[in-house]
Coordinates of C-alpha atoms and ligand atoms in Angstrom, one line a residue:
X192 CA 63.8 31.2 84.6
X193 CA 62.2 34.8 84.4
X194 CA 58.1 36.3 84.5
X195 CA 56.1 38.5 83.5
X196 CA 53.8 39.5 86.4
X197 CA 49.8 40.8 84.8
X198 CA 47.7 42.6 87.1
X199 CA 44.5 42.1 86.1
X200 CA 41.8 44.6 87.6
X201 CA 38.3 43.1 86.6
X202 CA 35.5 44.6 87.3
X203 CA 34.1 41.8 89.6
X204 CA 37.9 40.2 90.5
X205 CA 41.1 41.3 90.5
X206 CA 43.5 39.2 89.6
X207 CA 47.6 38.8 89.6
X208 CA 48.9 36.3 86.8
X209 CA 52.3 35.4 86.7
X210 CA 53.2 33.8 83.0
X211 CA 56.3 32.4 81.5
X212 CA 58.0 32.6 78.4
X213 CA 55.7 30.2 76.6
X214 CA 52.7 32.4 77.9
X215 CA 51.7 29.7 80.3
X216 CA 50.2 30.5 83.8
X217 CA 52.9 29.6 86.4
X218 CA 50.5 31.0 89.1
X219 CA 47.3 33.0 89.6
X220 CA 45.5 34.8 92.3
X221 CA 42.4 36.5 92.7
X222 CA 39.7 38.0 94.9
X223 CA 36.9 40.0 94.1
X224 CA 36.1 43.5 95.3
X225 CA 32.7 44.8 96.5
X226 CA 30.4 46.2 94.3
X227 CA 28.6 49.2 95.9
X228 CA 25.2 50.2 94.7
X229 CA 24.1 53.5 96.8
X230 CA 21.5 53.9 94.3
X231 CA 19.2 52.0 91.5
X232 CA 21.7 51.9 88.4
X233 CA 24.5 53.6 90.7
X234 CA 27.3 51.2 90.8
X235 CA 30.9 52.2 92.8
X236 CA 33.9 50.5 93.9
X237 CA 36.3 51.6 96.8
X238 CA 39.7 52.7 95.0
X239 CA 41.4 51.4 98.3
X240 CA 39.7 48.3 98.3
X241 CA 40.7 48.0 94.5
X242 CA 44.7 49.2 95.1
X243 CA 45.3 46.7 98.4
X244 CA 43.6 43.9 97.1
X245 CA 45.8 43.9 94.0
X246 CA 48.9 44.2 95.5
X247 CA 47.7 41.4 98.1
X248 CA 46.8 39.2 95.3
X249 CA 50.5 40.3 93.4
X250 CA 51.8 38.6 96.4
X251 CA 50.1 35.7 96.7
X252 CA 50.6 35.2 93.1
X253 CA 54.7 35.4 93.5
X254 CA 54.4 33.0 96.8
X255 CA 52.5 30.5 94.9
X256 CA 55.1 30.8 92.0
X257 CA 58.0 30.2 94.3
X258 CA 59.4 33.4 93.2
X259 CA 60.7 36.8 94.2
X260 CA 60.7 40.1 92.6
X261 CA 64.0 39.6 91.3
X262 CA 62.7 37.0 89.1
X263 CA 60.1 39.3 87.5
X264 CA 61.2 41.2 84.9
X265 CA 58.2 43.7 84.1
X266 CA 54.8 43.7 85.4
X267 CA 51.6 44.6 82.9
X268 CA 48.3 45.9 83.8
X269 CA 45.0 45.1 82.2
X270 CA 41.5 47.0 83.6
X271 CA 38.1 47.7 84.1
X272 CA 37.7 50.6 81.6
X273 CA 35.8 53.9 82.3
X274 CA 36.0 53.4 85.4
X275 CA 37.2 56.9 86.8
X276 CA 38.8 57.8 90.2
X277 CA 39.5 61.5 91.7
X278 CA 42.0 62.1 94.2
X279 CA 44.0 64.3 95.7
X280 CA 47.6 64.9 94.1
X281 CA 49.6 65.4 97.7
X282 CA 48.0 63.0 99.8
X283 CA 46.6 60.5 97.3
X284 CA 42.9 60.2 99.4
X285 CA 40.6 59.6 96.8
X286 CA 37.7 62.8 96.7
X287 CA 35.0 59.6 96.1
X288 CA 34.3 55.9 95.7
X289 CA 35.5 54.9 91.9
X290 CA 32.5 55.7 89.4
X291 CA 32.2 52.5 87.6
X292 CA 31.5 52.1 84.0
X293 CA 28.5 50.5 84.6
X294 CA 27.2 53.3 86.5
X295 CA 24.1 54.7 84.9
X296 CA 23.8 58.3 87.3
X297 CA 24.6 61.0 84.5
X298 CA 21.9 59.9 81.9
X299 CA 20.3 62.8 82.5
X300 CA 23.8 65.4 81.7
X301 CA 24.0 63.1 78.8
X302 CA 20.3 64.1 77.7
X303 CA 21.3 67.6 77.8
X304 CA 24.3 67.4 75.9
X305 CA 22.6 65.4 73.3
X306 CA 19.7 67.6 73.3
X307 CA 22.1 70.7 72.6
X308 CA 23.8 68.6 69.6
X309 CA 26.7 67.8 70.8
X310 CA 26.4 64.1 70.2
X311 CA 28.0 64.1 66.3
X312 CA 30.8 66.2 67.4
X313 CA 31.9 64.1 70.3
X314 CA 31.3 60.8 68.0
X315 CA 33.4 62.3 65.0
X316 CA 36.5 63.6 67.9
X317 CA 36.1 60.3 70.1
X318 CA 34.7 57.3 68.3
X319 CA 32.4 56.8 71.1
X320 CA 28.5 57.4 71.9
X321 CA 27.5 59.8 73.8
X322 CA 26.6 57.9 77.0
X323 CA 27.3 58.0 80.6
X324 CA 29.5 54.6 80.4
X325 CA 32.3 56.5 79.6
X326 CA 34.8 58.7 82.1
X327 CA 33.9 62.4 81.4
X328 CA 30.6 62.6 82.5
X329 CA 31.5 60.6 85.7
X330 CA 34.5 62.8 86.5
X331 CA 32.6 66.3 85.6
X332 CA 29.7 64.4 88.6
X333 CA 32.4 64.6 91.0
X334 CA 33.4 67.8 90.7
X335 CA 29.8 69.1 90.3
X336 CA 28.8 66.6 93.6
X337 CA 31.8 66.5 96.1
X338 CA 31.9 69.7 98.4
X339 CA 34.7 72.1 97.2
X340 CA 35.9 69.5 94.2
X341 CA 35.3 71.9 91.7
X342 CA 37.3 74.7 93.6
X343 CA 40.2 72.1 94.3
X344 CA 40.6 70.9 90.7
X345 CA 41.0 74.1 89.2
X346 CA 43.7 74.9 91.9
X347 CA 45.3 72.1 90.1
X348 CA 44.8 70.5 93.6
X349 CA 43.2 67.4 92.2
X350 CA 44.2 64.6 89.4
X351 CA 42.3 61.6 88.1
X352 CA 42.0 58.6 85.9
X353 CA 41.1 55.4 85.5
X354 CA 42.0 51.9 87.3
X355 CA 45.3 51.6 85.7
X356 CA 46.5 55.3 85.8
X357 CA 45.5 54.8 89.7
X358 CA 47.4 51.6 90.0
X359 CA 50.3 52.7 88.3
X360 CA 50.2 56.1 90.1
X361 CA 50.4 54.0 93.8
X362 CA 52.4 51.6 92.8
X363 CA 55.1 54.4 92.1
X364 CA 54.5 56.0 95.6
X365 CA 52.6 59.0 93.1
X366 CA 56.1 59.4 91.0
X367 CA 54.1 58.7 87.6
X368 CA 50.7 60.0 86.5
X369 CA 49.8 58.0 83.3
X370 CA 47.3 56.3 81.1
X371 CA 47.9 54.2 78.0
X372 CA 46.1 55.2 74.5
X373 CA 43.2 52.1 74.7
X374 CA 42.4 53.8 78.0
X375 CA 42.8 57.3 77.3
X376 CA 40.0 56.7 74.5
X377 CA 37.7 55.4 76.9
X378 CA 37.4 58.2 78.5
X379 CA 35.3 60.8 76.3
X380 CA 38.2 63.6 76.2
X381 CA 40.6 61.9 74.0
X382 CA 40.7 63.0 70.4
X383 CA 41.1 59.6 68.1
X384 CA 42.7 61.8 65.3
X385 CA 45.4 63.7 67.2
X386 CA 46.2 61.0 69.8
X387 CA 45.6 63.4 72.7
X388 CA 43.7 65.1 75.2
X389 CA 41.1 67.4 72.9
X390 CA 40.8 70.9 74.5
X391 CA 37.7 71.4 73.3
X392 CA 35.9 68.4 75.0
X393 CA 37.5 69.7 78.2
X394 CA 36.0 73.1 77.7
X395 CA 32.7 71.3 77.1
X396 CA 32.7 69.0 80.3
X397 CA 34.2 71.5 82.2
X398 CA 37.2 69.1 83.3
X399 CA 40.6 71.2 84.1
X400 CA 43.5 69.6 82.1
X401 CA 45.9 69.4 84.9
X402 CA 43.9 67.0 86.1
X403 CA 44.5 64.4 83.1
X404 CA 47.6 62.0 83.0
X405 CA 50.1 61.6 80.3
X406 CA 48.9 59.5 77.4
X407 CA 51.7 56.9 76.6
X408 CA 52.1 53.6 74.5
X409 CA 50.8 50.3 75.9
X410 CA 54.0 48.9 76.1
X411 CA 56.8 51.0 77.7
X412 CA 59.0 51.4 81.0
X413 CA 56.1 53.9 83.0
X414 CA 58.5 53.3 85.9
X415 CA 59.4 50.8 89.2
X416 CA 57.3 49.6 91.9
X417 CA 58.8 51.4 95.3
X418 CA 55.5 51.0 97.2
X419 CA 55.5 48.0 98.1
X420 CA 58.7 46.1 99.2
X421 CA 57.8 42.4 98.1
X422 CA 57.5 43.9 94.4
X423 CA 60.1 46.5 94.9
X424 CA 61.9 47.5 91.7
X425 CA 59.5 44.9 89.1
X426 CA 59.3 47.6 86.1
X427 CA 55.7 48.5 85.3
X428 CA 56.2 48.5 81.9
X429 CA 52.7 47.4 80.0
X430 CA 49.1 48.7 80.5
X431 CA 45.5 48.6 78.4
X432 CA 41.9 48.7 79.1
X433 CA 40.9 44.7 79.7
X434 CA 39.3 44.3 75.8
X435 CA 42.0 45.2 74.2
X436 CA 44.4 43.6 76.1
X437 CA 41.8 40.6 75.4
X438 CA 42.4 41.4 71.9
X439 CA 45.9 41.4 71.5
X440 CA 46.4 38.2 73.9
X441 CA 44.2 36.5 71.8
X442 CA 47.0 37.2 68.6
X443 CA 43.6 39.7 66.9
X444 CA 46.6 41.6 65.6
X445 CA 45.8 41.9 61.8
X446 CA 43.0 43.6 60.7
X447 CA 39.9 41.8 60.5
X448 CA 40.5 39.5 63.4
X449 CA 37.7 39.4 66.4
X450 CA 37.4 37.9 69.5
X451 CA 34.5 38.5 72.7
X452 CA 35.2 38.6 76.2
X453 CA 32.8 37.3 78.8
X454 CA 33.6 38.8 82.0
X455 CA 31.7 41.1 84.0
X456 CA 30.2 42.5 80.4
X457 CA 30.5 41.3 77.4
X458 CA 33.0 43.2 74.6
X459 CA 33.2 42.3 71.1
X460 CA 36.3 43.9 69.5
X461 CA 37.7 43.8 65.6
X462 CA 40.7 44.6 64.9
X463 CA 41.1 47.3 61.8
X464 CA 44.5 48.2 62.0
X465 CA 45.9 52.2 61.7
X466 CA 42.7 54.0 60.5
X467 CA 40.0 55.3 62.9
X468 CA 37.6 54.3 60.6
X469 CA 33.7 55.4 61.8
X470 CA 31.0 52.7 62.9
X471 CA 27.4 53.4 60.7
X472 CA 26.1 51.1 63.0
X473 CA 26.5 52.4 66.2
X474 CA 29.4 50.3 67.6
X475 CA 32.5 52.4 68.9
X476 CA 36.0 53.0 67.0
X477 CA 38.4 53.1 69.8
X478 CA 42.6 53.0 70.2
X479 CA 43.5 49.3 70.2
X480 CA 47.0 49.6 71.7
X481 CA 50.7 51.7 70.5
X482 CA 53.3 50.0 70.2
X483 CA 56.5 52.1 70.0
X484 CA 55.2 54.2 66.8
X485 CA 52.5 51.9 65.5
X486 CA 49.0 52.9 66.6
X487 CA 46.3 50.7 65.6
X488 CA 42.3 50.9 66.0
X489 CA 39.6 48.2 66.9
X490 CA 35.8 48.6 66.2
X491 CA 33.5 47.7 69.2
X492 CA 30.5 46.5 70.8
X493 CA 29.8 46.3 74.1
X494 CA 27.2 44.4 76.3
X495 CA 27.0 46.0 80.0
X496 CA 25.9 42.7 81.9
X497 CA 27.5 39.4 80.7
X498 CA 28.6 37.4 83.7
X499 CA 27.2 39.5 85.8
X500 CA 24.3 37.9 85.2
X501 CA 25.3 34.6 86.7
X502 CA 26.4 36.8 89.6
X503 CA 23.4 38.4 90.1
X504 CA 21.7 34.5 90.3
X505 CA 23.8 33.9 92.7
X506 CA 24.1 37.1 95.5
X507 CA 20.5 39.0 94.4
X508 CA 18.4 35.9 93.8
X509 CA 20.3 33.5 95.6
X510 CA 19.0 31.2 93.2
X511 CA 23.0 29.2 93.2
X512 CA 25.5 29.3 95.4
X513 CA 28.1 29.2 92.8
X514 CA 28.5 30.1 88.8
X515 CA 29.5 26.2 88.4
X516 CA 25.6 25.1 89.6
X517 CA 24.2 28.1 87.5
X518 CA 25.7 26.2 84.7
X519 CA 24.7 22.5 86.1
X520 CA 21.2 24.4 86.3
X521 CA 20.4 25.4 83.0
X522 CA 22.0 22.9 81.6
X523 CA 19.6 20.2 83.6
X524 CA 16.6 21.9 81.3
X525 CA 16.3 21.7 77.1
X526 CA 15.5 25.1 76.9
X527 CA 13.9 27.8 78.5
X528 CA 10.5 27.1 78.5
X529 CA 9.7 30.0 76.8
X530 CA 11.3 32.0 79.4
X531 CA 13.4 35.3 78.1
X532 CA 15.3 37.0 80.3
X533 CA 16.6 40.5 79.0
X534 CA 19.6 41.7 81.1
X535 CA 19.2 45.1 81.1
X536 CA 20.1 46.1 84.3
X537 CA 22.1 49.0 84.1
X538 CA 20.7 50.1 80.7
X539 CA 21.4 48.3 77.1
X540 CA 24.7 49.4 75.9
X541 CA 25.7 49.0 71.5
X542 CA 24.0 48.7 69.3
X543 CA 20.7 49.7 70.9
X544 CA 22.2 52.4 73.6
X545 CA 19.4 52.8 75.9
X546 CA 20.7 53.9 79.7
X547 CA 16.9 53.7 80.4
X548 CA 15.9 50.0 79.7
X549 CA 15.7 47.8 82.4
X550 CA 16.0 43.9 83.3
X551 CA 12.9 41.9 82.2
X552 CA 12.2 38.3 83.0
X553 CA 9.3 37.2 80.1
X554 CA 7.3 34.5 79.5
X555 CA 6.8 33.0 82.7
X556 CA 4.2 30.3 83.2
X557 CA 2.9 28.0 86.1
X558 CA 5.3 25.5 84.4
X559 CA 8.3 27.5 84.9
X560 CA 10.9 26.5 87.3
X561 CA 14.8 28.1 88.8
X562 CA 16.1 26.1 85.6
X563 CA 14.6 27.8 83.2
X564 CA 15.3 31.0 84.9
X565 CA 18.8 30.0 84.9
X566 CA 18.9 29.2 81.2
X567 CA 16.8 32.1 80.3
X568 CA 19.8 34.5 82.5
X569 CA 22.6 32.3 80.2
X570 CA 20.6 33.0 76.7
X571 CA 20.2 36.8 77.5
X572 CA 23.6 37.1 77.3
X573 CA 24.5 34.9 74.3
X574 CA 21.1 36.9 72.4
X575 CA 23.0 40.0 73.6
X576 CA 26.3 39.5 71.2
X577 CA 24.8 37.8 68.6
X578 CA 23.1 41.6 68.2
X579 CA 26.9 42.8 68.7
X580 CA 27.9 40.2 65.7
X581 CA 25.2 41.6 63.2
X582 CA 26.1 45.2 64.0
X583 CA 29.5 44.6 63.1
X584 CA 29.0 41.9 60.1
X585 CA 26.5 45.2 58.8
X586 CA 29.7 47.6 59.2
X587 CA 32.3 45.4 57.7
X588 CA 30.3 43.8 55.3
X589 CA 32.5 40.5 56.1
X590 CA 30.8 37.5 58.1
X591 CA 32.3 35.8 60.8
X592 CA 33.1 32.5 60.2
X593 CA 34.2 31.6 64.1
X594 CA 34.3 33.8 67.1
X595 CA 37.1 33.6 70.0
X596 CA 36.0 33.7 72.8
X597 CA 37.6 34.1 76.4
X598 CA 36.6 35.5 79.9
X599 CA 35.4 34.3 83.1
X600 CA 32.1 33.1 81.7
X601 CA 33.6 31.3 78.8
X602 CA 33.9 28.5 81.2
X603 CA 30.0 28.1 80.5
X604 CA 29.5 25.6 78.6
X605 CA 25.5 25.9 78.0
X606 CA 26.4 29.5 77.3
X607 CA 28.9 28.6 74.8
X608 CA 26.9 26.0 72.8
X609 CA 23.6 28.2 72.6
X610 CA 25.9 31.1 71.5
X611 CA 27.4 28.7 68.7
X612 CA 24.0 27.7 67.9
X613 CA 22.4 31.1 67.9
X614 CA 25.4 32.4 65.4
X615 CA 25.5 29.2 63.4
X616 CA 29.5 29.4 63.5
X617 CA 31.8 27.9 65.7
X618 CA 32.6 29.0 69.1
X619 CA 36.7 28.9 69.6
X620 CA 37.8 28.8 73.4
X621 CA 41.5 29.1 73.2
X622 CA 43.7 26.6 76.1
X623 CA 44.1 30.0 78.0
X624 CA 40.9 32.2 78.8
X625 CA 42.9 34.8 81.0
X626 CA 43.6 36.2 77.5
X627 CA 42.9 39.9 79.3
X628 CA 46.0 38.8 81.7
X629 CA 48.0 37.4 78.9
X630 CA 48.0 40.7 76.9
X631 CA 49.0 42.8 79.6
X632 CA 51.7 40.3 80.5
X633 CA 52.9 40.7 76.4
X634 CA 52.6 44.5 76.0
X635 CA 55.1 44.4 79.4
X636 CA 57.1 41.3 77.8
X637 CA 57.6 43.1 74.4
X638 CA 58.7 46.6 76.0
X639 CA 61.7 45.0 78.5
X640 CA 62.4 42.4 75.2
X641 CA 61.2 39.1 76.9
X642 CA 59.8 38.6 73.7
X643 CA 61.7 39.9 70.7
X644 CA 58.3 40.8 68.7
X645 CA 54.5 39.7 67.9
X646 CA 55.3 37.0 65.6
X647 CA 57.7 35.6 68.5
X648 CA 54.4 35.1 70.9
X649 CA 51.9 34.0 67.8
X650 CA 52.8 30.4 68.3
X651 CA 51.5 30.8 72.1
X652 CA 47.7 30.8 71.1
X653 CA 46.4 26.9 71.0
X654 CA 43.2 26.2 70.8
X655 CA 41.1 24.3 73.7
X656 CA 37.2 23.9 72.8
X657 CA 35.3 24.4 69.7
X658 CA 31.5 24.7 70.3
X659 CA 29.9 23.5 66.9
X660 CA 26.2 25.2 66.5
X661 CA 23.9 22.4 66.6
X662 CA 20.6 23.9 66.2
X663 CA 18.5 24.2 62.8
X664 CA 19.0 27.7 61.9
X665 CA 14.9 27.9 61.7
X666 CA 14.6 27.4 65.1
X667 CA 18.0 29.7 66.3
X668 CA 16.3 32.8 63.6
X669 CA 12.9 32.1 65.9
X670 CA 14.3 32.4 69.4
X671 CA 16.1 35.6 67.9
X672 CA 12.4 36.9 66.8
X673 CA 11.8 36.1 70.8
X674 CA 14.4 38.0 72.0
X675 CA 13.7 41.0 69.5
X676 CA 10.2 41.2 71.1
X677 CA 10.9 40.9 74.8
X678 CA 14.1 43.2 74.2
X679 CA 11.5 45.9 73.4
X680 CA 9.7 45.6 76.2
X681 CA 12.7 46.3 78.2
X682 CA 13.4 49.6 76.6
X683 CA 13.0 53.0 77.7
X684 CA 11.2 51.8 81.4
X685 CA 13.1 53.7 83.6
X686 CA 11.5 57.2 84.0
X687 CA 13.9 59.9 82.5
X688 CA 13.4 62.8 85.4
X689 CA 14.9 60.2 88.0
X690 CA 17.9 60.1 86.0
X691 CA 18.5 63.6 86.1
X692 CA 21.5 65.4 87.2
X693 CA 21.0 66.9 90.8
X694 CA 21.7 70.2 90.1
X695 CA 20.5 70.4 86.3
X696 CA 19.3 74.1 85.8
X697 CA 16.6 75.6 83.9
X698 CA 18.4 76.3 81.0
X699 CA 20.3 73.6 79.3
X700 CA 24.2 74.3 80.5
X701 CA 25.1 72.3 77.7
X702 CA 23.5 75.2 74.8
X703 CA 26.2 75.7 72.1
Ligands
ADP830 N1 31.4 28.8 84.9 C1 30.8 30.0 84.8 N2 29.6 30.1 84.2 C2 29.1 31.3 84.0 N3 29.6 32.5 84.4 C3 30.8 32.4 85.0 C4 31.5 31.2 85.2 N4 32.6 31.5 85.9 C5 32.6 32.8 86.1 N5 31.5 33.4 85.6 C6 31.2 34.8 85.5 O1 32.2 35.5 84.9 C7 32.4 36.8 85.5 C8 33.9 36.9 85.9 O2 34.6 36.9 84.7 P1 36.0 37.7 84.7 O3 36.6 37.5 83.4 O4 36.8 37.3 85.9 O5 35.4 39.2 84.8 P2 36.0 40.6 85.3 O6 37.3 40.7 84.5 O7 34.9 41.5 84.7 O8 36.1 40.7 86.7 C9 31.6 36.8 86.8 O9 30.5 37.8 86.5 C10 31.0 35.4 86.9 O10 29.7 35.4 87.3
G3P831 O1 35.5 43.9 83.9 P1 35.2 43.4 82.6 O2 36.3 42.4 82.1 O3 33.8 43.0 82.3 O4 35.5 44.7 81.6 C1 34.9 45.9 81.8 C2 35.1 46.8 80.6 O5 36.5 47.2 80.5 C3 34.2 48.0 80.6 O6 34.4 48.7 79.5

């Protein structure tokens, strides 16, 4: 018998998922990474941290499997998007901690760019909003921040990326510096049209290209593990930013077919097949996956704290000691009492793209208790995509008549059922929920012919759970009129000159 090995680097976990031929989990491991905040709205990870903990889960995950490395046949990555990482090209030391997506610290070059109209331009080259969840931004902060960066890079000294170019990069002892399409148009310098790095975008955020890796397909040989002897040789031959792989493992692979992810964030992706066609409603077009020749697109809206939220109950309230009793929590109430709780912690992401709302907890009364809290924290982020599933129901023009979902918080049942009552559809959780895992493992499995082709894997996906909405819609169309209100209240509260960029000058840098 032979596996496919999927490295999984969440944003909260990373994970190593070993699957077989039917795309069943043989054996999983995972551990989560620390989250580093040095600042309000600054969020970091340690790249070490994030590198040895995935190989030490890789391990685990082939001991619990009863296996070896010979009995791998490619290995797949899936990860945290945006995320960016600077280090040194000879003695791969990272320059600083990993910028996370969810970092909110260059707001304030955004403002500048934006305010010097550069905002269409960058939308009509990337597909994205201008906003500092996305790479550039972060990478031209390093270079602006860490002593002698700048100096470094442009000596060609320094090289970057994101999780998976990092992974892939120290996993091949630094042999192969690469990224995969769905990641390279995460990152703000990728031109959606020509399908590579856009020279003009690196003029404009002042990032030297020979820090950049190669852009390749999602699913080809990159190279072999030599790093790390209990995975020597295991072909690395898969990678994609987690949604997409999310959205292939969930079979989204004709146009038209959706599916939202409930990990750390929440990400609601469409699949439209080979055209980079342009949201009106400001939702992002971004590079689904290649595959060999065929390139193909997926509209999408993002949420920046989904899970999270049950997290932050858990470590910064200390409310649970465990996502399991946040659920046995809320669920133990009817509703929320009235409470709304808007989780806008670092900033409100699509459609409403605001890096300066903040959380809000609404509503409270002396009646209010931890359960409604608990339930409130679960309905924020079910209100949250239901505002993703109009945007994109107003661009399409087509309905959705189901959603598919998967993730680590797709486990939640109260959250499920109030999202299938908010949307008045049915909420689909398939057997598997590691879908992110299981599309890494296929982009791998396709490229070293485990699996001869899509349609060979399409009999894999089996559904698990429906949720069926239960509400009236009255009531479901009332709550949302709640949540419109308090979600109002949450925007623009964090003062914009605390945002700013250290060393903005006078003049806007950014003037065309
Ligand atoms: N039963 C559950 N109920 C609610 N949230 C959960 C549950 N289990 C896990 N979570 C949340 O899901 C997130 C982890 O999901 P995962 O898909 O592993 O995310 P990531 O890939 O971002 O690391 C965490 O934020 C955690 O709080
Ligand atoms: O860690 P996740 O699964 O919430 O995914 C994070 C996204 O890739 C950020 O864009």
């Amino acid at each position: 018998m032979r596996y496919i090995l999927a490295l999984d680097a969440g944003t909260t976990s990373v994970r190593a998922i070993i699957f077989d031929h039917d795309g069943q989990i043989r054996a999983i491991a995972q551990k989560e990474i620390r989250q580093i905040f040095p600042q309000p709205s600054w969020v970091e990870h340690d790249p070490q941290e994030i590198w040895l903990t995935q190989i030490a889960v890789a391990m685990e995950a082939l001991d619990r499997a009863h296996i070896g490395p010979r009995d791998v046949v490619g290995a797949g990555i899936a990860n945290q998007r945006e995320t960016s990482i600077v280090w040194d090209r000879e003695t791969g030391n990272p320059v600083y901690n990993a910028i996370v997506w969810q970092d909110r610290r260059t707001a304030g070059m955004c403002d500048e760019l934006r305010a010097a109209g550069h905002d269409g331009t960058i939308q009509k080259l990337t597909g994205l909003i201008l906003d500092p969840y996305f790479s550039a931004t972060k990478i031209a902060w390093i270079l602006d921040n860490v002593p002698d960066a700048r100096t470094q890079a442009e000596a060609g000294k320094l090289i970057c990326g994101t999780v998976e170019t990092w992974l892939i990069w120290k996993l091949t002892s630094g042999k192969v510096h690469v990224t995969d399409v769905s990641n390279a148009s995460r990152t703000m310098l990728f031109n959606l049209h020509t399908g590579a790095w856009d020279k003009d975008l690196l003029k404009l955020f002042r990032i030297p290209e020979s820090m950049l890796p190669e852009v390749r397909s999602s699913s080809e040989v990159y190279g072999a593990i030599n790093a790390v002897p209990g995975l020597a040789h295991i072909v690395v031959a898969g990678a994609a930013g987690d949604q997409q792989a999310a959205l292939f493992g969930q079979l989204c692979v004709q146009p038209g077919l959706a599916k939202n992810t409930y990990g750390t964030g929440c990400f609601l992706l469409q699949n439209i097949g080979a055209k980079p066609v342009a949201s009106k409603q400001r939702l992002l077009t971004t590079a689904a996956w290649k595959i060999g020749e065929k390139q193909e697109f997926a509209l999408e809206g993002g949420v920046f704290i989904g899970g999270a939220i049950v997290q932050w109950l858990r470590d910064g309230l200390q409310l649970v000691r465990s996502a399991q009793e946040a659920d046995m929590l809320a669920a133990s109430v009817p509703d929320s009492g009235g409470v709304v709780l808007v989780p806008a912690f670092t900033g409100l992401g699509a459609p409403h793209w605001d890096p300066y709302a903040r959380g809000l907890i609404i509503g409270l009364t002396r009646d209010t208790r931890a359960a409604h809290i608990a339930r409130a924290a679960l309905e924020g982020v079910a209100f949250q995509v239901a505002d993703l599933i109009d945007a994109m129901h107003a661009d399409t023009g087509k309905p959705f008549t189901e959603l598919r979902v998967d993730g680590g918080a797709s486990r939640s049942e109260p959250m499920m059922q109030f999202q299938a009552d908010l949307l008045g559809v049915p909420v689909v959780r398939p057997a598997v929920v590691e879908t992110t895992a299981l599309g890494a493992a296929y982009f791998a499995g396709l490229a070293v012919g485990f699996w001869q082709n899509t349609a060979s894997i399409a009999a894999h996906w089996q559904v698990k759970r429906v949720f069926e909405p239960r509400m009236p819609r009255a009531r479901a169309t009332e709550l949302r009129g709640c949540w419109n209100e308090a979600l109002g209240r949450a925007k623009n509260w964090e003062p914009k000159e605390k945002t700013l960029h250290p060393k903005k000058r006078k003049n806007n840098r950014y003037e065309k």
